[in-house]
Short mmCIF file of C-alpha atoms in Angstrom, two decimals:
data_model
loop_
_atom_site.label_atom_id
_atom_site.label_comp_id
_atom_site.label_asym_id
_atom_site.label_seq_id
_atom_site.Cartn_x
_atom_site.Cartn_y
_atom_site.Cartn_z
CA UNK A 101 -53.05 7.48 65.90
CA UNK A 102 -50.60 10.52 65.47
CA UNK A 103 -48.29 8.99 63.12
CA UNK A 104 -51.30 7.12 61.13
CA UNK A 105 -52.40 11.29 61.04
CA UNK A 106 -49.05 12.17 60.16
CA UNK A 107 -48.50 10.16 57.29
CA UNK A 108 -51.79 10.46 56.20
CA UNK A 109 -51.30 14.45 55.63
CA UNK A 110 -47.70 14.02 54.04
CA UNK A 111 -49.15 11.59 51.70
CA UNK A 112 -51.84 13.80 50.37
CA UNK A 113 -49.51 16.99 50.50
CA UNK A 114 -47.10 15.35 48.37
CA UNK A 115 -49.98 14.32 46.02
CA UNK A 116 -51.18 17.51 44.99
CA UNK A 117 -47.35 18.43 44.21
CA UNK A 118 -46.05 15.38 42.91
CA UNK A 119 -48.81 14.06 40.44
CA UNK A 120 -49.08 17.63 38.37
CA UNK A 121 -45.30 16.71 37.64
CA UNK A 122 -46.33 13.43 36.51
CA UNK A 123 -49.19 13.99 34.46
CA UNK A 124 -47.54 17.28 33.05
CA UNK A 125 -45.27 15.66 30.03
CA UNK A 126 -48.13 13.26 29.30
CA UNK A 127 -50.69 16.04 29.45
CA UNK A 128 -48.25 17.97 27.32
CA UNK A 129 -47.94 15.45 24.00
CA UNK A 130 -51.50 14.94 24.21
CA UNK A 131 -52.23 18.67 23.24
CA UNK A 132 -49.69 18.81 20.84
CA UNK A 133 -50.86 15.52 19.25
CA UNK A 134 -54.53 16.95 19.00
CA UNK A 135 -53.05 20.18 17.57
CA UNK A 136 -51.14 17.97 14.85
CA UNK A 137 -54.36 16.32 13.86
CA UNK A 138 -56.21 19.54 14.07
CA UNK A 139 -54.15 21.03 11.56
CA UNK A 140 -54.09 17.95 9.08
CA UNK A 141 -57.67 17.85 9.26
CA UNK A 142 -57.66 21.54 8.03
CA UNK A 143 -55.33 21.48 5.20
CA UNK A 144 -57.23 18.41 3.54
CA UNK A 145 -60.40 20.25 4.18
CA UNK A 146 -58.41 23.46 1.71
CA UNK A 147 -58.49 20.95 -1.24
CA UNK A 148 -62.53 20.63 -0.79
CA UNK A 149 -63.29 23.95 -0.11
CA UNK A 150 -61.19 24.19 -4.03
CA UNK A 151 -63.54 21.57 -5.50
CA UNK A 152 -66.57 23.61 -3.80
CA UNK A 153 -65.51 27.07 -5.46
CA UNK A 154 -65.38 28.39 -1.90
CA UNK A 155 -62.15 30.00 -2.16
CA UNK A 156 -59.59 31.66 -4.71
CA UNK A 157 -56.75 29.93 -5.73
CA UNK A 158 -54.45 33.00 -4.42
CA UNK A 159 -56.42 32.04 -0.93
CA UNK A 160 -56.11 28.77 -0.84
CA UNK A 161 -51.93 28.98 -1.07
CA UNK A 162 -51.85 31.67 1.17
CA UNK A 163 -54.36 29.54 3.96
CA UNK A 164 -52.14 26.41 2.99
CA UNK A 165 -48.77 28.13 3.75
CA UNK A 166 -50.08 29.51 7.45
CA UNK A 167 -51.29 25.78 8.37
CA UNK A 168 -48.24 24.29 7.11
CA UNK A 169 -46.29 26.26 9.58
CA UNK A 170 -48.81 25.56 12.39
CA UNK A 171 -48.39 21.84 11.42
CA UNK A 172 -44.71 21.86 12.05
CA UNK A 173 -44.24 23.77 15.60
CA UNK A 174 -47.23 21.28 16.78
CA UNK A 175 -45.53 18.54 14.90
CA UNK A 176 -42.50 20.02 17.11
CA UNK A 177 -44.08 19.94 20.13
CA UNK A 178 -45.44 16.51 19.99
CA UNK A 179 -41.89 15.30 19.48
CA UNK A 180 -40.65 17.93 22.09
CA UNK A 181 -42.77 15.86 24.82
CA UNK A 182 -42.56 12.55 23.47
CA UNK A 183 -39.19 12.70 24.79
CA UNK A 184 -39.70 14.47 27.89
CA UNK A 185 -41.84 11.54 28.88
CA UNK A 186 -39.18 8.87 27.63
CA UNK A 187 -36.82 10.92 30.29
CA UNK A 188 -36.71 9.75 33.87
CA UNK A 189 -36.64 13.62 34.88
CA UNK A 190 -40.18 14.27 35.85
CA UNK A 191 -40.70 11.32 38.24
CA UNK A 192 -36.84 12.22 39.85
CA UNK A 193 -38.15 15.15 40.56
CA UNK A 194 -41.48 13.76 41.68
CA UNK A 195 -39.84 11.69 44.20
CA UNK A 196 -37.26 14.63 45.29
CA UNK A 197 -40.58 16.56 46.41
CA UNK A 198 -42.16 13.64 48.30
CA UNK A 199 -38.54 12.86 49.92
CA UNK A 200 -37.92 16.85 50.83
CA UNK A 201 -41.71 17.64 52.35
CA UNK A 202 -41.66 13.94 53.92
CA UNK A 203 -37.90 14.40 55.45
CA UNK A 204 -38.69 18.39 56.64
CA UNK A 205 -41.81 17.29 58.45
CA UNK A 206 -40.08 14.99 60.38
CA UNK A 207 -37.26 17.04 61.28
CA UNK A 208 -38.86 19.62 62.77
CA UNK A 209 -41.26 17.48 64.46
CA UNK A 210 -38.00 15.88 66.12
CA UNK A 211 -36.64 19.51 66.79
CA UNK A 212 -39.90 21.08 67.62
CA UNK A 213 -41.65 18.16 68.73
CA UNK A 214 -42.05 15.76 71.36
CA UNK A 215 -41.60 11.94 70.29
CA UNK A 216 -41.99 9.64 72.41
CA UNK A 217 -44.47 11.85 74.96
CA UNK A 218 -47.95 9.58 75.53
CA UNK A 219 -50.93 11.59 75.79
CA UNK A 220 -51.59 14.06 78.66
CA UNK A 221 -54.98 14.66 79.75
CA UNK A 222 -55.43 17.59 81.44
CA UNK A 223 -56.18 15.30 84.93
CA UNK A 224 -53.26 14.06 84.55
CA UNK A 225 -51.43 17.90 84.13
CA UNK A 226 -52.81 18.69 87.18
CA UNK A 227 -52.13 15.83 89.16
CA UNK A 228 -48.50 16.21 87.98
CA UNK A 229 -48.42 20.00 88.45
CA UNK A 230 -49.58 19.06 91.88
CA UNK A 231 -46.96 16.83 92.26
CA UNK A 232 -44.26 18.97 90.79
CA UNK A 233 -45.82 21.63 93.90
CA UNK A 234 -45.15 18.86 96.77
CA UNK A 235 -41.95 17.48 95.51
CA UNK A 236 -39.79 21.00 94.54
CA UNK A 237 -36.73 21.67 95.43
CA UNK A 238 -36.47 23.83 99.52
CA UNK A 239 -35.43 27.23 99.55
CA UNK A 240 -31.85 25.88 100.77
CA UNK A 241 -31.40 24.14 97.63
CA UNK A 242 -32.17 26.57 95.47
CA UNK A 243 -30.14 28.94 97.22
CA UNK A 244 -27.06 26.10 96.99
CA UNK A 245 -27.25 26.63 93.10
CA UNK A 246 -27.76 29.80 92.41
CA UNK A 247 -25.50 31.56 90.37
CA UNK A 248 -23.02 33.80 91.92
CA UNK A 249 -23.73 36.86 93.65
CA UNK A 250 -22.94 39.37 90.80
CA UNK A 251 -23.30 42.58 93.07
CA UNK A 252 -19.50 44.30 94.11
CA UNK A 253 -19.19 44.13 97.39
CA UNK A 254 -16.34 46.39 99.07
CA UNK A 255 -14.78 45.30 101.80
CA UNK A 256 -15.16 47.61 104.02
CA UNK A 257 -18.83 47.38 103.38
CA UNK A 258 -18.57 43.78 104.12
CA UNK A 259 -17.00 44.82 107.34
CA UNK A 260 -19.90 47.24 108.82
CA UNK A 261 -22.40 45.07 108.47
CA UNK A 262 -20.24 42.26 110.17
CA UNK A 263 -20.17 44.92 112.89
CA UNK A 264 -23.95 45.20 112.73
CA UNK A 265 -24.83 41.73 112.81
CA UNK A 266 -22.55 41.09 115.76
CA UNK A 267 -23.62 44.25 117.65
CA UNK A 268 -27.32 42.71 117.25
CA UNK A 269 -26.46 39.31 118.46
CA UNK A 270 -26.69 41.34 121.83
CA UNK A 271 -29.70 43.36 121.12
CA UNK A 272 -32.43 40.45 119.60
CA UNK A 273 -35.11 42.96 119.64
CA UNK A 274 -33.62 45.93 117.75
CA UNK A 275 -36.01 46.65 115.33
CA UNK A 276 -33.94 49.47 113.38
CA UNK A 277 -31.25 47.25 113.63
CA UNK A 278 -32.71 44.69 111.84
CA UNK A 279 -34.00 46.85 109.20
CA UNK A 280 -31.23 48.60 108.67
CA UNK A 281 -29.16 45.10 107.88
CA UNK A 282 -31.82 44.07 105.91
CA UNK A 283 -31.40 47.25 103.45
CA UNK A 284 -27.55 46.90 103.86
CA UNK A 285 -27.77 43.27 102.82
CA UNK A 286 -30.00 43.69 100.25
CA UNK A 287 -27.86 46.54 98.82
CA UNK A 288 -24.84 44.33 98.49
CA UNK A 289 -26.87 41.70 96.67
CA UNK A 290 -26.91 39.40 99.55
CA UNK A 291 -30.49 38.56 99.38
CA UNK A 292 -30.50 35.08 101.87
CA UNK A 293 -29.10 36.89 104.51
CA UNK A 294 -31.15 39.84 104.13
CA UNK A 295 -34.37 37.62 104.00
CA UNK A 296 -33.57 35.87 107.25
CA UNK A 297 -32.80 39.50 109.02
CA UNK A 298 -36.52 40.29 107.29
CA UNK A 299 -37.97 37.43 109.09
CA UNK A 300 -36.53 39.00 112.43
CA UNK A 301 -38.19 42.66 111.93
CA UNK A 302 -41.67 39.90 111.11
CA UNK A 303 -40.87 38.82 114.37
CA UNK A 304 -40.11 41.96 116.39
CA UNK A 305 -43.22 43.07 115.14
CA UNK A 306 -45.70 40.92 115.55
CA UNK A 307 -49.45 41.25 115.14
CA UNK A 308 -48.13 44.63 113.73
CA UNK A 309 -46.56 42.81 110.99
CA UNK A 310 -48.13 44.13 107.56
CA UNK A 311 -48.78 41.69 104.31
CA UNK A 312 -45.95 44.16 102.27
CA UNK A 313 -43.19 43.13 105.09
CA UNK A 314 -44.18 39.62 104.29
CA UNK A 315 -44.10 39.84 100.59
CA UNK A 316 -40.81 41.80 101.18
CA UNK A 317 -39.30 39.08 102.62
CA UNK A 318 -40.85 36.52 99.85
CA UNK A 319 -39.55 38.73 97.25
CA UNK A 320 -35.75 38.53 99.15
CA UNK A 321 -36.25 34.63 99.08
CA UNK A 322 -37.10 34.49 95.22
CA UNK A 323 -34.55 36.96 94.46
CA UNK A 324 -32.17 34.86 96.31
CA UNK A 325 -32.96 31.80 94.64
CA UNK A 326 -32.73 33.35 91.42
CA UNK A 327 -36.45 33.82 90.50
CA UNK A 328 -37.56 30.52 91.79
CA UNK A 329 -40.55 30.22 94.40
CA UNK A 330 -39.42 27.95 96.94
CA UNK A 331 -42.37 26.19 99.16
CA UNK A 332 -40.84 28.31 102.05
CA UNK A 333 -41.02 31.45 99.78
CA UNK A 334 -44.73 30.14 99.05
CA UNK A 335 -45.57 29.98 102.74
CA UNK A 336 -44.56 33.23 103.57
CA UNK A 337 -46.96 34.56 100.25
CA UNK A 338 -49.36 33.07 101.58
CA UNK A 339 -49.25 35.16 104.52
CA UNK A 340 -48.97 38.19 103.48
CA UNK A 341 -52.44 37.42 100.93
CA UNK A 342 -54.05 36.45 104.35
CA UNK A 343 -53.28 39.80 105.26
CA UNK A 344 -53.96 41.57 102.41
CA UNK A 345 -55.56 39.98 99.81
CA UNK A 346 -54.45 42.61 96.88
CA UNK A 347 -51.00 42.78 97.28
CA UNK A 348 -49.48 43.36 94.57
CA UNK A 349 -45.92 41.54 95.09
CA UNK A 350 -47.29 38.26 96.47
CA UNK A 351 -50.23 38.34 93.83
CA UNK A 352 -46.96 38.29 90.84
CA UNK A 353 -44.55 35.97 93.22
CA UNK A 354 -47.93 33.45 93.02
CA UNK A 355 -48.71 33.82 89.47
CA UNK A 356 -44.69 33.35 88.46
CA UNK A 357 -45.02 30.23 91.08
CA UNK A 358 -47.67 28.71 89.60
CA UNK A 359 -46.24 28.80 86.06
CA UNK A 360 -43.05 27.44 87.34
CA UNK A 361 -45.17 24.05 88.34
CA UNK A 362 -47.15 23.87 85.44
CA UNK A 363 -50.58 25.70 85.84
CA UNK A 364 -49.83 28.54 83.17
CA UNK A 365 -53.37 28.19 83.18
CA UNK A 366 -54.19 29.98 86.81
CA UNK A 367 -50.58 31.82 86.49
CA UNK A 368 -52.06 33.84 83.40
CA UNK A 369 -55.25 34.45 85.08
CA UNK A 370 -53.40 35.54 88.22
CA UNK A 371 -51.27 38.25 86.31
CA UNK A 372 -54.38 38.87 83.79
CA UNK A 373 -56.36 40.10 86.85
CA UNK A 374 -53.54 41.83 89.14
CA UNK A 375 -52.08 43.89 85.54
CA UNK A 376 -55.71 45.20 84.57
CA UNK A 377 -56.26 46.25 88.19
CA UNK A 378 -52.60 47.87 88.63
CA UNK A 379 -51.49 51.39 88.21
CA UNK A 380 -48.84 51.66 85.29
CA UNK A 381 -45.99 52.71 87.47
CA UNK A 382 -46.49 49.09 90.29
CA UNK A 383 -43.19 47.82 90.51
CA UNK A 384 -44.58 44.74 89.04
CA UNK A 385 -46.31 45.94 86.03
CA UNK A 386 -43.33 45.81 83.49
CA UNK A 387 -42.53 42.04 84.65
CA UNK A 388 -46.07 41.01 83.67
CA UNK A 389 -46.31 42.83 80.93
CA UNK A 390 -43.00 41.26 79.19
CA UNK A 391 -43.78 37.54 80.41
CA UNK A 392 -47.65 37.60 79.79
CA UNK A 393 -47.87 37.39 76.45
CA UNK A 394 -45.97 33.85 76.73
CA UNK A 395 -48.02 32.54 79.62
CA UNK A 396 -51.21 33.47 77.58
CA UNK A 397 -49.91 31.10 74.90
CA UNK A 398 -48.81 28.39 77.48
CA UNK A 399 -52.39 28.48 78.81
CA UNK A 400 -53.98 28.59 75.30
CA UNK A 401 -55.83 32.00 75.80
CA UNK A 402 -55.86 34.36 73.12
CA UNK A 403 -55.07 37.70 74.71
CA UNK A 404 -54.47 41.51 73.92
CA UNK A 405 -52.04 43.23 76.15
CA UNK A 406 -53.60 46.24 77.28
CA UNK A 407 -51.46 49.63 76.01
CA UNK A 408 -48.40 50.69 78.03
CA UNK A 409 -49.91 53.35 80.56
CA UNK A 410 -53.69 51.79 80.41
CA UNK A 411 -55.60 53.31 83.27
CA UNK A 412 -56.65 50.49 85.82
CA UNK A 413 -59.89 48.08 85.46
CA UNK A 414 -61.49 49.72 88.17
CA UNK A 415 -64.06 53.14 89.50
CA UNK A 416 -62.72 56.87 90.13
CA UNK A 417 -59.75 57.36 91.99
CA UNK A 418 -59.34 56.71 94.87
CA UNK A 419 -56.63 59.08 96.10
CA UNK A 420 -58.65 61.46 94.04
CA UNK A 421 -61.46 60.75 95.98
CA UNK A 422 -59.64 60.94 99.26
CA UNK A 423 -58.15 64.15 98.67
CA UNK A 424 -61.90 65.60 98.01
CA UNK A 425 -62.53 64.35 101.31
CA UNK A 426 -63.22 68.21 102.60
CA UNK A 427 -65.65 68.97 100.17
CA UNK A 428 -69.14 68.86 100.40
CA UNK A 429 -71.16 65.51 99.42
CA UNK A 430 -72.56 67.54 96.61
CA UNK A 431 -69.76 69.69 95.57
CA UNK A 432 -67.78 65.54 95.64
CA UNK A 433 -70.15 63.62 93.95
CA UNK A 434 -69.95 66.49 90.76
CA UNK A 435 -66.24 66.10 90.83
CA UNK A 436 -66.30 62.54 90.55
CA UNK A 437 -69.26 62.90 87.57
CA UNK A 438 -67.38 65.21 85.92
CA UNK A 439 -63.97 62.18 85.71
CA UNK A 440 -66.19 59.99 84.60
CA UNK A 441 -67.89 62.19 82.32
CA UNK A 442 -64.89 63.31 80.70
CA UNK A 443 -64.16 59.69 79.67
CA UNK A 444 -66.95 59.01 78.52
CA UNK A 445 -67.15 61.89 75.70
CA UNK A 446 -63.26 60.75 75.61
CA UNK A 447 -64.13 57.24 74.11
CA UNK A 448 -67.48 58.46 72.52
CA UNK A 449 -65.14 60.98 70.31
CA UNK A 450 -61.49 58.81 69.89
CA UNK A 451 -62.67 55.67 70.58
CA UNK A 452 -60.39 53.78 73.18
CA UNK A 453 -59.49 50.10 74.31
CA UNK A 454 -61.23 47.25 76.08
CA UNK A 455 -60.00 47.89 79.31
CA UNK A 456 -61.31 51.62 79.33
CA UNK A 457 -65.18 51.00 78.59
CA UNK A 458 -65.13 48.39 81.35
CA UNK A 459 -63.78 51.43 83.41
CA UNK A 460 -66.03 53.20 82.19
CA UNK A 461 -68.89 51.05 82.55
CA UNK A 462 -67.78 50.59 86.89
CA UNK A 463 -67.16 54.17 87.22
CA UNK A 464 -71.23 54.62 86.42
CA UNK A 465 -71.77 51.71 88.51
CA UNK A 466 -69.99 53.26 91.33
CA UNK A 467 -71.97 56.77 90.81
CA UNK A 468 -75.37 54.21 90.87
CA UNK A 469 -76.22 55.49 87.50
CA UNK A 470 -76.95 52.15 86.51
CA UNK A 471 -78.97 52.81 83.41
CA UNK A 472 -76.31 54.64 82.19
CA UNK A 473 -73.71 51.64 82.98
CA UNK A 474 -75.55 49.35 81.09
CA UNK A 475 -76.18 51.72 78.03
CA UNK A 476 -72.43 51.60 78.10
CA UNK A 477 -72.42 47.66 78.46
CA UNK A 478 -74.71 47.54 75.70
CA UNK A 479 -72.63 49.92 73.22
CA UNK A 480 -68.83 48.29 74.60
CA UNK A 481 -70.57 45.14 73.12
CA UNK A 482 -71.79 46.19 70.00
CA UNK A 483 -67.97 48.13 68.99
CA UNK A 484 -65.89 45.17 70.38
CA UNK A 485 -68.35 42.15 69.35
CA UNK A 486 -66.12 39.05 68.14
CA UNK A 487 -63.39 40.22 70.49
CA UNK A 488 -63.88 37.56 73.24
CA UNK A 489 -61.14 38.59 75.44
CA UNK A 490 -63.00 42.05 75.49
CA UNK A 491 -66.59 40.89 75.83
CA UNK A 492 -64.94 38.72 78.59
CA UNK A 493 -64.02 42.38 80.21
CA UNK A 494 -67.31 43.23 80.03
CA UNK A 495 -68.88 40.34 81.69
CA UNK A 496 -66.88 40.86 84.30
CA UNK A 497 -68.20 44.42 84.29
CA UNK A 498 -71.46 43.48 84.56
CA UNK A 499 -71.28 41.33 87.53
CA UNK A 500 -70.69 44.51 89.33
CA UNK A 501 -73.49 46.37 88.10
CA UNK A 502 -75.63 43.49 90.22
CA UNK A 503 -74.14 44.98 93.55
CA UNK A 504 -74.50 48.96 92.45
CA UNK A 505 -76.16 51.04 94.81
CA UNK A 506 -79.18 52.44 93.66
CA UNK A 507 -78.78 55.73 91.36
CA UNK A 508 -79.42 59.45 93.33
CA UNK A 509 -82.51 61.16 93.01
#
């Protein structure tokens, strides 16, 4: 069916180029020829205009001069494109086109392309994305390839933490001990070893044990294995998001894992989510925002990267918030109106993107003046309508307007 589609469009591409080459000589003489007879017709028709008295003498040589040249450049061309159609230069050429748009179609397909590939429903991309998930390579032999450690690494350096890591073969339950070899370690570019001294402090710790030292120790493994997310590494993810279900490393580490396999589809939305609802200094915010754009294209979303600096997709500040935490409930609540006021006349007088109504629209939410959040809705909709991946925003808006607390009387 593809190539019966294929040759179906080359055919009627070459078509509209190749038959105005054919039909132009032939279209050509048949002008001139009507032009030749055109002009006979009019100097036998100066003779009866004579007989009628129509015309002077003096006009009638004048008039028969003027045709007379006509008569010859069409008598010209006619000859001119009798011969171009004797010549085999218009069908060369003719076939030259069909051969060049038929042989540059299937070259890039070959380059760009991929013969041979049967059809892929998307069952079958997820079974084999699944697949691709059980089957990966361990974190061992990733590690095993990995390019070389590019890091210098003095030796003396080398020596203290040799010291280190022998001194706590004696004290297992060092907990500054470990930490400080997993910083050393890590600052010589040794990133296996300092992952396995991470898992130590995990384990000297305990029920103590945060999600960040977990998705510090994920983020040694990856780095180790030169950005690839090992099941292990995946494991130890997982944790820390049973922990703490925002975090912002494993959330990235789990997005770049799932594109790895396969499912740009959830990858995008992953990074999509964590990007809009990150401050623009997160370590992790300029890695999403240069690899993105590519895994919105993998997973066949259109999508408009939010400006560099964008405020997050979410209500007033929360450290702001926090540090108004000796105020009054009155003299806090005004504060907070008066953010969330300020954007508002902000994007009612410049205008602003996507991702700023929708904070605009939870920041009312948050304040319960619901009325006001959907007058927003209402208005975000009307100046970004056709823009799905705004409206999208929006929706997504709304759904917390449904758990809003009820506005302040």
């Amino acid at each position: 069916m593809f190539w019966l589609a294929a040759v179906l469009l080359i055919t009627i591409s070459t078509l509209f180029i190749a038959l105005p080459l054919l039909r132009g000589a032939a279209e050509s003489d048949a002008q001139a020829h009507s032009d030749v007879d055109f002009y006979r017709a009019q100097l036998a028709a100066l003779d009866k205009d004579v007989a009628r008295a129509v015309i002077t003498a003096e006009e009638v040589a004048s008039a028969r001069v003027e045709i007379s040249r006509r008569l010859l450049e069409a008598d010209k061309r006619h000859a001119q494109a009798e011969d171009a159609i004797a010549r085999p230069a218009r069908p060369l050429v003719a076939g030259l086109v069909v051969l060049t748009i038929a042989g540059t179609g299937f070259g890039m397909y070959l380059s760009y392309g991929a013969p041979g590939v049967q059809d892929q429903p998307l069952v079958a991309r997820y079974q084999a994305a699944e697949d691709l998930r059980q089957n990966r390579p361990s974190q061992a032999e990733a590690v095993s390839v990995a390019p070389e450690n590019p890091y210098q690494q003095l030796p003396e350096d080398v020596a203290l933490i040799e010291q280190l890591r022998q001194a706590l073969a004696s004290r297992p339950d060092d907990l500054r001990g470990y930490q400080l070899l997993v910083a050393n370690e890590a600052r010589l570019g040794r990133f296996e070893p300092a992952s396995q001294a991470q898992a130590q402090v995990i384990r000297i710790l305990g029920d103590q044990a945060t999600a960040q030292h977990y998705a510090d120790q994920a983020d040694l493994m990856i780095l180790a294995a030169n950005s690839y997310v090992s099941p292990e590494a995946e494991d130890v993810l997982r944790q820390a998001l049973e922990r703490d279900p925002r975090n912002g490393t494993a959330r990235f580490y789990i997005g770049l894992m799932l594109a790895q396999i396969g499912r740009a589809d959830v990858g995008f939305e992953t990074w999509r989510r964590l990007l809009e609802e990150s401050q623009p200094d997160d370590l992790w915010v300029p890695a999403i925002r240069s690899q993105i754009m590519q895994a919105s294209q993998a997973a066949g979303v259109r999508y408009e990267l939010p400006p560099e600096g964008a405020a997050p997709l979410r209500g007033p500040d929360q450290a702001a918030i926090d540090a108004a935490s000796e105020m009054t409930p009155e003299d806090r609540r005004a504060m907070i109106e008066g953010m969330v006021a300020s954007l508002g006349q902000r994007l009612a007088e410049e205008g602003g993107s996507a991702q700023e109504w929708a904070q605009l629209i939870v920041g009312r939410a948050v304040l319960g003046d619901t009325d006001g959040a959907r007058a927003v809705l209402a208005e975000a909709r009307e100046v970004f309508a056709g823009n799905s991946d705004a409206l999208a925003m929006f929706d997504q808006a709304e759904a917390q307007l449904e758990n809003a607390p009820e506005a302040n009387q």
